[in-house]
PDB file of C-alpha atoms in Angstrom:
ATOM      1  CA  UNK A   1      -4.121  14.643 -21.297  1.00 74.00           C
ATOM      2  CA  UNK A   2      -3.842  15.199 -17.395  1.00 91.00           C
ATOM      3  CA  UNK A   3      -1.455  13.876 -15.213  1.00 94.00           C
ATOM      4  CA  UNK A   4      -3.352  11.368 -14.054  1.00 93.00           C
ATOM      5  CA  UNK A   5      -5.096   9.237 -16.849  1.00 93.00           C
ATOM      6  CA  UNK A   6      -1.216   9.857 -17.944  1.00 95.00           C
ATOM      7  CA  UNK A   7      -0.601   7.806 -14.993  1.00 95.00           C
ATOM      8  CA  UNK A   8      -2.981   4.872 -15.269  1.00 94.00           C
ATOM      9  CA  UNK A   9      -2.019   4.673 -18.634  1.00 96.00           C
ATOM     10  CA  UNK A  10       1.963   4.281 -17.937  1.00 96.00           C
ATOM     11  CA  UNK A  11       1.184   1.895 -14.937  1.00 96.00           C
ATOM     12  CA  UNK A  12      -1.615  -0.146 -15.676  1.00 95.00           C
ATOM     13  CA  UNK A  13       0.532  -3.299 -17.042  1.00 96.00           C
ATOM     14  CA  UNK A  14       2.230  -2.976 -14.175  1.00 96.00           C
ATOM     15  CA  UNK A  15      -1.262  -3.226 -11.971  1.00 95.00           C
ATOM     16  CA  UNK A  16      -2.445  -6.332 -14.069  1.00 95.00           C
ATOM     17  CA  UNK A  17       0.948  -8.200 -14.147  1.00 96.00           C
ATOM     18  CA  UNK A  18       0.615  -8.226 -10.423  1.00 96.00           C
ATOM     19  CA  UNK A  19      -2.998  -8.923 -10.523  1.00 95.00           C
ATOM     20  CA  UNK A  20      -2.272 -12.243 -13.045  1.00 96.00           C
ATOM     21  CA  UNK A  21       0.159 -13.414  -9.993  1.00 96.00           C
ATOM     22  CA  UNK A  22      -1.379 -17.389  -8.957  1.00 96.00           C
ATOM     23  CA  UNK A  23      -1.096 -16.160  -5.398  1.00 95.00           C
ATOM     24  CA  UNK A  24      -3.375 -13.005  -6.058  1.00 96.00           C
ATOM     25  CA  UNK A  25      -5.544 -15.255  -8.287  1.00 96.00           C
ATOM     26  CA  UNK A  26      -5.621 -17.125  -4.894  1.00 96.00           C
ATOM     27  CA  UNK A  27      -6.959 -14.692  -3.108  1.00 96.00           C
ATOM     28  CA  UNK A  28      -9.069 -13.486  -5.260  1.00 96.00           C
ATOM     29  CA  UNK A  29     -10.688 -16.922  -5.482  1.00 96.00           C
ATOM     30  CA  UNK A  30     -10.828 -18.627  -1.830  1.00 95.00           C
ATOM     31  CA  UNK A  31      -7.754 -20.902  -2.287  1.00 97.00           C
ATOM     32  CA  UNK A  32      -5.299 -19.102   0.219  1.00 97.00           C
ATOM     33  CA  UNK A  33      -4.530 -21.518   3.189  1.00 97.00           C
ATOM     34  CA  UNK A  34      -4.629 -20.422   6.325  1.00 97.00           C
ATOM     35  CA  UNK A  35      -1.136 -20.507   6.961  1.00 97.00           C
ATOM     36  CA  UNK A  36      -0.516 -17.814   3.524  1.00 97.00           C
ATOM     37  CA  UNK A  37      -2.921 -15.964   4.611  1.00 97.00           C
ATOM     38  CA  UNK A  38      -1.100 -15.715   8.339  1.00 98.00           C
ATOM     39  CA  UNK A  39       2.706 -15.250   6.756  1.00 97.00           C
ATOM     40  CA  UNK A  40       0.840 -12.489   4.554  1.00 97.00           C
ATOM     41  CA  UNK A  41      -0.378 -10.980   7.364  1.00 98.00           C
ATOM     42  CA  UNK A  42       2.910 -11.172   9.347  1.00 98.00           C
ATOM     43  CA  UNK A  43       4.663  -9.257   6.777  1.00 98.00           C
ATOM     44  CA  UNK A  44       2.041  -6.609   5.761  1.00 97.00           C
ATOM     45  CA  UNK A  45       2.332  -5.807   9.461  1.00 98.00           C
ATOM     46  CA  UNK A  46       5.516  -3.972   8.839  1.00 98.00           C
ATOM     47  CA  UNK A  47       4.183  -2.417   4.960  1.00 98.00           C
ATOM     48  CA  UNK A  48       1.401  -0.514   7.454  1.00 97.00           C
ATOM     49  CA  UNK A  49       3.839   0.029  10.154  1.00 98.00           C
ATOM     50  CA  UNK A  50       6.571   2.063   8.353  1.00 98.00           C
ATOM     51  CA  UNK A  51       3.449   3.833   6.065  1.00 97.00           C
ATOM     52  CA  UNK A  52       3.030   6.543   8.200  1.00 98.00           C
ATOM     53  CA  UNK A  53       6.897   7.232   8.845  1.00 98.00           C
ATOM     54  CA  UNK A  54       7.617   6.630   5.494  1.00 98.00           C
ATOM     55  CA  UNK A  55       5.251   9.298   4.666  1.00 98.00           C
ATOM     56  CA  UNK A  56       6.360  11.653   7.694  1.00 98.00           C
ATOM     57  CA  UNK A  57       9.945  11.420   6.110  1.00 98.00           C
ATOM     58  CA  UNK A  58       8.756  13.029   2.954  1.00 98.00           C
ATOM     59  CA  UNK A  59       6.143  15.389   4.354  1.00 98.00           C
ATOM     60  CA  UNK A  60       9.154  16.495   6.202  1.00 98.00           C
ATOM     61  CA  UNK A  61      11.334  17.144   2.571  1.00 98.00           C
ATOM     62  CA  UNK A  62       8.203  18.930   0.939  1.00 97.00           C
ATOM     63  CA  UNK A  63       9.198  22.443  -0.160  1.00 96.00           C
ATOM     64  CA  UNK A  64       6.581  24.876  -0.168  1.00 96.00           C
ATOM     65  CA  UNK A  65       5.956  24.509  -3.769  1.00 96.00           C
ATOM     66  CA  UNK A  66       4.620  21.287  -2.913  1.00 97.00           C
ATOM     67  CA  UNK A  67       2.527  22.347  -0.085  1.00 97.00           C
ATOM     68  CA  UNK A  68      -0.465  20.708  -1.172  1.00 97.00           C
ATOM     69  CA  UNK A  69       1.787  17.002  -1.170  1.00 98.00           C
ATOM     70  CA  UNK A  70       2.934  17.903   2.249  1.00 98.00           C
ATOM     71  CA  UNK A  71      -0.652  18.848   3.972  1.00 98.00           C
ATOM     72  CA  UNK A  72      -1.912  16.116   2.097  1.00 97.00           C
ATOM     73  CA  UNK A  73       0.408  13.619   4.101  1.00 98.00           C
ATOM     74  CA  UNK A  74      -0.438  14.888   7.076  1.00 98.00           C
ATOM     75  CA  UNK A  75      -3.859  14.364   6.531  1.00 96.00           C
ATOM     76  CA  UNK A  76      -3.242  10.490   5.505  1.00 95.00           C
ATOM     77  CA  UNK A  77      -0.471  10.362   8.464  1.00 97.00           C
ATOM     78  CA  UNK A  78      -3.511  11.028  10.865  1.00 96.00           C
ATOM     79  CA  UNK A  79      -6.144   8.906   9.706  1.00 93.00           C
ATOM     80  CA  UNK A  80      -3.643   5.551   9.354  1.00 94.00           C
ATOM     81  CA  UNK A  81      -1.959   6.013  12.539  1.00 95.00           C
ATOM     82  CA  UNK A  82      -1.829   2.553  14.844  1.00 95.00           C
ATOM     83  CA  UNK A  83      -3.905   0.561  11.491  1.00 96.00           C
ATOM     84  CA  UNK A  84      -1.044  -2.248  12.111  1.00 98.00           C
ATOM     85  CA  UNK A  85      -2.898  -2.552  14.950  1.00 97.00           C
ATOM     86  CA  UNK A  86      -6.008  -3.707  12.947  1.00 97.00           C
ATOM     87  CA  UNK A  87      -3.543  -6.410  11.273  1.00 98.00           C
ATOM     88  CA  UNK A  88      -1.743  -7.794  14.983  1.00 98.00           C
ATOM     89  CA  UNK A  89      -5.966  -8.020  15.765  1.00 98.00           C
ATOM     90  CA  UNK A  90      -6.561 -10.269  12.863  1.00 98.00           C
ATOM     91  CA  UNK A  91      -3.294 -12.172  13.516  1.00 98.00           C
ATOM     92  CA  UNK A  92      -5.435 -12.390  17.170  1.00 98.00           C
ATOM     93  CA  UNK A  93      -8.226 -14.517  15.274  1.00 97.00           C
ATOM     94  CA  UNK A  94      -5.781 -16.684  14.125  1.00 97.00           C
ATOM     95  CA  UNK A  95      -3.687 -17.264  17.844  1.00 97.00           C
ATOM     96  CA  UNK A  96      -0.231 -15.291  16.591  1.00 98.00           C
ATOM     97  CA  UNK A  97       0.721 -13.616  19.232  1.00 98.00           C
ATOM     98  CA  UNK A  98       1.316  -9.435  18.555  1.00 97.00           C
ATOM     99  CA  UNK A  99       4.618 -10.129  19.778  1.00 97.00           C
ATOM    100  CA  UNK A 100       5.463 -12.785  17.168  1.00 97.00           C
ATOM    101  CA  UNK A 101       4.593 -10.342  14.511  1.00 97.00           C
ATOM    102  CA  UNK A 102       6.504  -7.566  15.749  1.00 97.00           C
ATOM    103  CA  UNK A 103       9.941  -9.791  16.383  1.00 97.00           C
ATOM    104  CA  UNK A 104       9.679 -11.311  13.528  1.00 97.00           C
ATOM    105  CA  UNK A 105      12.192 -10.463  10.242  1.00 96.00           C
ATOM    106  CA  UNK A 106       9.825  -9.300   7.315  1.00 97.00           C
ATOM    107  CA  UNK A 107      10.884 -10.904   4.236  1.00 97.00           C
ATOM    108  CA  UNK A 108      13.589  -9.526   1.776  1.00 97.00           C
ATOM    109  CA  UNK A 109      11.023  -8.090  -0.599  1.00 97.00           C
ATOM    110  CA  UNK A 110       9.043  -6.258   2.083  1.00 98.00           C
ATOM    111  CA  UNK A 111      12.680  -5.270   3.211  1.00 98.00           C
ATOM    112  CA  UNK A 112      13.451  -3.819  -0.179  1.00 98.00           C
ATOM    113  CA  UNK A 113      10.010  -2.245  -0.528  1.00 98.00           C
ATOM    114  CA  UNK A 114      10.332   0.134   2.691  1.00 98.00           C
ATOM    115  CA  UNK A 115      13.531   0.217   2.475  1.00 98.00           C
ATOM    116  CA  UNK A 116      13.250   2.035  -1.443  1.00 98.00           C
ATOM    117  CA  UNK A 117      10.524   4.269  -0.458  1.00 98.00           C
ATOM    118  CA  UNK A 118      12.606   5.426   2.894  1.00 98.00           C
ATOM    119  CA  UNK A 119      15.270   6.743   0.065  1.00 98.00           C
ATOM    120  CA  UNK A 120      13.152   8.257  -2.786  1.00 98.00           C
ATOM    121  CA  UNK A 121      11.246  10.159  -0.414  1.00 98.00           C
ATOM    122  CA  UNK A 122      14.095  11.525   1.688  1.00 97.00           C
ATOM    123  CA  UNK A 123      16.888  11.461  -1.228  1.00 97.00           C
ATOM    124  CA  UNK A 124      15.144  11.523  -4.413  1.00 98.00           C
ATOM    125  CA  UNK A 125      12.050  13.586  -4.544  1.00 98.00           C
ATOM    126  CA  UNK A 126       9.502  13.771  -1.485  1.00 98.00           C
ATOM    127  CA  UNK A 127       6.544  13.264  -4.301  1.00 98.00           C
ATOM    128  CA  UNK A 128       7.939   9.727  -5.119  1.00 98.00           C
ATOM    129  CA  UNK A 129       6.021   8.626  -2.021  1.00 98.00           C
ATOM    130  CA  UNK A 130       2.777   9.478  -3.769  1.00 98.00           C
ATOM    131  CA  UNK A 131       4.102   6.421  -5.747  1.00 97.00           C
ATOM    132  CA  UNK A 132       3.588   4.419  -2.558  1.00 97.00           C
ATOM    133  CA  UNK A 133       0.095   5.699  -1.675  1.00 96.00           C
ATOM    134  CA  UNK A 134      -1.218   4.951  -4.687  1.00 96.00           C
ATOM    135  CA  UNK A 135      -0.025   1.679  -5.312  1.00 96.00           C
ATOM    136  CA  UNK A 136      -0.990   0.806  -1.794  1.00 94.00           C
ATOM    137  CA  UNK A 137      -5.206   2.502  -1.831  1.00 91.00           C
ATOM    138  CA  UNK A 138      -5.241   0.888  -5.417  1.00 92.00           C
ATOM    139  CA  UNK A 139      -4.506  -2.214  -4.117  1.00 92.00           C
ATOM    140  CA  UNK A 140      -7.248  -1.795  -0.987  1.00 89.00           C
ATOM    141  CA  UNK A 141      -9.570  -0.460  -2.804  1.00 85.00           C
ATOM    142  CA  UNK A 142      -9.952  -2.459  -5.761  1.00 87.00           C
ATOM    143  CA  UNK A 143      -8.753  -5.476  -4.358  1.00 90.00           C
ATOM    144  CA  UNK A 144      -9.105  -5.733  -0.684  1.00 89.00           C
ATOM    145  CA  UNK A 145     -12.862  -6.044   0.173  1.00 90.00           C
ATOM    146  CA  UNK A 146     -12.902  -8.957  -2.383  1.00 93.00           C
ATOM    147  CA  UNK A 147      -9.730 -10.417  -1.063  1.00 95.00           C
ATOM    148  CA  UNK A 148     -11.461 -10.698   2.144  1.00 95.00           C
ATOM    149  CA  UNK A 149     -14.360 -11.975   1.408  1.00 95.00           C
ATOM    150  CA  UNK A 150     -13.010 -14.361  -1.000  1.00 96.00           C
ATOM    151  CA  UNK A 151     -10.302 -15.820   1.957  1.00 97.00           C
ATOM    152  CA  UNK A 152     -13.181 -16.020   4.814  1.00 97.00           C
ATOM    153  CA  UNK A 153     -15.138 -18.075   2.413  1.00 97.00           C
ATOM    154  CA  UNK A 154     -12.596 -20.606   1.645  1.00 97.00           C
ATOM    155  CA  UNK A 155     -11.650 -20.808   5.133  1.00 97.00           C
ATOM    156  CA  UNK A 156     -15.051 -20.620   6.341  1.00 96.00           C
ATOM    157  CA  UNK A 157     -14.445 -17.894   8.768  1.00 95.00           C
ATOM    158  CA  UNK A 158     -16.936 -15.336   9.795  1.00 94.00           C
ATOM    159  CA  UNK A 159     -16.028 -11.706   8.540  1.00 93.00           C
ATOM    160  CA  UNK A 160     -15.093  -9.498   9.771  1.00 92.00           C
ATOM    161  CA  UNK A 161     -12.804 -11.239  12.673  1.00 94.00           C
ATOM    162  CA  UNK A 162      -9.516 -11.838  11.132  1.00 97.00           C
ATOM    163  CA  UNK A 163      -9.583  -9.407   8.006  1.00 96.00           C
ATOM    164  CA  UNK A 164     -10.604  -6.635   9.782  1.00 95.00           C
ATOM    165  CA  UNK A 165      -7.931  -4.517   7.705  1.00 94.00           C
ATOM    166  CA  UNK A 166      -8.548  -5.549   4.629  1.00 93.00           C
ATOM    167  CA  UNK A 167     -12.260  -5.156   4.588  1.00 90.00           C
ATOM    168  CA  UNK A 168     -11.942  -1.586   5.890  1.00 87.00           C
ATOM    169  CA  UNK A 169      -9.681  -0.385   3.900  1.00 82.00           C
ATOM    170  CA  UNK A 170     -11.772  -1.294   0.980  1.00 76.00           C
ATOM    171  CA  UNK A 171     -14.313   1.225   1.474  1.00 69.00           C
ATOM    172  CA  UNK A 172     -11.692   3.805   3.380  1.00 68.00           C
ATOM    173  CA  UNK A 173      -9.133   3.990   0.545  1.00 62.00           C
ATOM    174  CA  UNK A 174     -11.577   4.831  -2.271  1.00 70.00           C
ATOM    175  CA  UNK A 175     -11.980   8.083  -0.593  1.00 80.00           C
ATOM    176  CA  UNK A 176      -8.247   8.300  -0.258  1.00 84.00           C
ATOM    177  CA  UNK A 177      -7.970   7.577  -3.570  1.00 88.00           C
ATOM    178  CA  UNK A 178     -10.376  10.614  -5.187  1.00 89.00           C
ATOM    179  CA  UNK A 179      -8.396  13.020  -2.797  1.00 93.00           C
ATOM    180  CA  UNK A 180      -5.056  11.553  -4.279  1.00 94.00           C
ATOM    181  CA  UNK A 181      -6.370  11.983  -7.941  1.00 94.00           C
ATOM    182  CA  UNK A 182      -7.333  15.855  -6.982  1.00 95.00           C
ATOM    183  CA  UNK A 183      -3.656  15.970  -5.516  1.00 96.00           C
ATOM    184  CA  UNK A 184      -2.103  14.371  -8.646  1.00 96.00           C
ATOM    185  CA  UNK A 185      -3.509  16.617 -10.531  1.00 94.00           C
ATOM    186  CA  UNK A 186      -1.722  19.467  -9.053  1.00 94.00           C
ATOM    187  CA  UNK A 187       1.771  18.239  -9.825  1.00 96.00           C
ATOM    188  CA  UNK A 188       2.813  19.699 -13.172  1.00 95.00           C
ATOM    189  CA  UNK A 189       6.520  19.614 -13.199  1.00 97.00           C
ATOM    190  CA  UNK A 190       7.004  17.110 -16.008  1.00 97.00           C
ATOM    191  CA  UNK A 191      10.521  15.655 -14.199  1.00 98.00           C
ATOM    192  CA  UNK A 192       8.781  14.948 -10.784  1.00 98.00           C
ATOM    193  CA  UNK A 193       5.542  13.517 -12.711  1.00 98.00           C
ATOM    194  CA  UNK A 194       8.254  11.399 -14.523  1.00 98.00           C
ATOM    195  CA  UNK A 195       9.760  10.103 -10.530  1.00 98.00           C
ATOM    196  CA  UNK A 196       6.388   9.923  -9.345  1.00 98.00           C
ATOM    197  CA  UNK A 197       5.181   7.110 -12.286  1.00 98.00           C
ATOM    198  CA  UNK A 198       8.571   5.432 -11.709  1.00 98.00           C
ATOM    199  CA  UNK A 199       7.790   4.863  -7.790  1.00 98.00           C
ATOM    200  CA  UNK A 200       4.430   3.728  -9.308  1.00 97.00           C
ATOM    201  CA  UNK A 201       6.139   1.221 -11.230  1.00 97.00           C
ATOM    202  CA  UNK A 202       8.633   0.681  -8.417  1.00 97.00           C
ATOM    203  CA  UNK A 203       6.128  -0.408  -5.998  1.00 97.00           C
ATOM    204  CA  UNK A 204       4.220  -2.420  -7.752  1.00 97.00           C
ATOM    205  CA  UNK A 205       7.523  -4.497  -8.878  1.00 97.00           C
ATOM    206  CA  UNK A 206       8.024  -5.067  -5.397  1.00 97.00           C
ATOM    207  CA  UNK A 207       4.833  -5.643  -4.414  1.00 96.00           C
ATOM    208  CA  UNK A 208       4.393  -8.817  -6.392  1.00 96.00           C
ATOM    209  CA  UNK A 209       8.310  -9.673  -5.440  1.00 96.00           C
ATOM    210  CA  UNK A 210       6.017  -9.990  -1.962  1.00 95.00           C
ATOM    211  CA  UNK A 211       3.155 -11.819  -3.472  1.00 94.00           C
ATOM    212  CA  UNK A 212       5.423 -14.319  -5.457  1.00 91.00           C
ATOM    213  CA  UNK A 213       6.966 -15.522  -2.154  1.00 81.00           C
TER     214      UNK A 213
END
């Protein structure tokens, strides 16, 4: 079996428990208010904003044994740079201020989430990040054009102005994610494929801490 059907397999309770969530079944359904919608967007503002450090930290820990992870995260690091820009332009639509987003404290279980990936990649393994990445493109891809279109409808708001980021990424991060798969596939040392499902399972968990706010 390779490494990553492996991987589904481990982590796919993990991706449905989140999924079965009533504020995911919210957005997948139009029934997000307006003022979710906003405090989601306030705190996935600083998810996107550490994502490229947090991946800079590990690409920086990468030994050359794992120089496929490394130029791999350098590739991701420059296509998302400045995206939590795309998120303080939908807060635009809906008149919070970029300066209100930035300022303001991102909840505990954002807190925990970049706080956990900060240490696994820098004192754990550097591949745990790929834990991150694909928690994060599995969650844009298979979730975020419909979340979009689903929360413009039941606040009937035009698309793309105010979900800008979620509707892109939607498309974007299904070609991130066959380029991770290839990338998976490389890893074969059973002990980091072992960290690398754990960060899987890590994220996730923390994830839906965020979406059970």
């Amino acid at each position: 079996m390779s490494f990553f059907i492996e991987l589904i397999e481990a982590t796919d309770t993990s991706r449905r428990e989140m999924e079965a969530l009533p504020k995911v079944q919210d957005m997948l359904n139009g029934r997000m208010t307006e003022d979710a919608y906003k405090a989601f967007l306030m705190d996935l503002y600083h998810i996107v904003w550490h994502f490229c450090p947090i991946m800079a930290t590990a690409a920086s820990r990468c030994p050359d044994g794992f120089i496929d992870v490394r130029n791999h995260l350098y590739h991701n690091i420059d296509e998302e740079k400045g995206h939590e820009n795309m998120v303080l332009n939908d807060l635009a639509h809906f008149n919070v201020p970029a300066e209100i987003a930035k300022n303001a404290m991102p909840s505990p279980s954002v807190q925990a989430m970049i706080a956990y990936n900060y240490h696994v990649s820098e004192r754990v393994h550097p591949c745990c990040v790929l834990g991150m990445l694909y928690v994060l493109e599995i969650i844009s891809s298979v979730y975020g054009g419909q979340v979009a279109s689903s929360i413009a409808n039941g606040l009937n708001k035009p698309l793309p102005d105010g979900f800008s980021f979620l509707e892109s990424h939607a498309s974007m991060d299904l070609d991130h994610m066959a380029r991770l798969r290839e990338l998976l596939q490389t890893i074969e040392d059973e002990s980091v494929q072992k960290m690398v499902i754990n960060a899987i399972h890590m994220n996730f968990y923390l994830f839906s801490q965020f979406l059970s706010q």
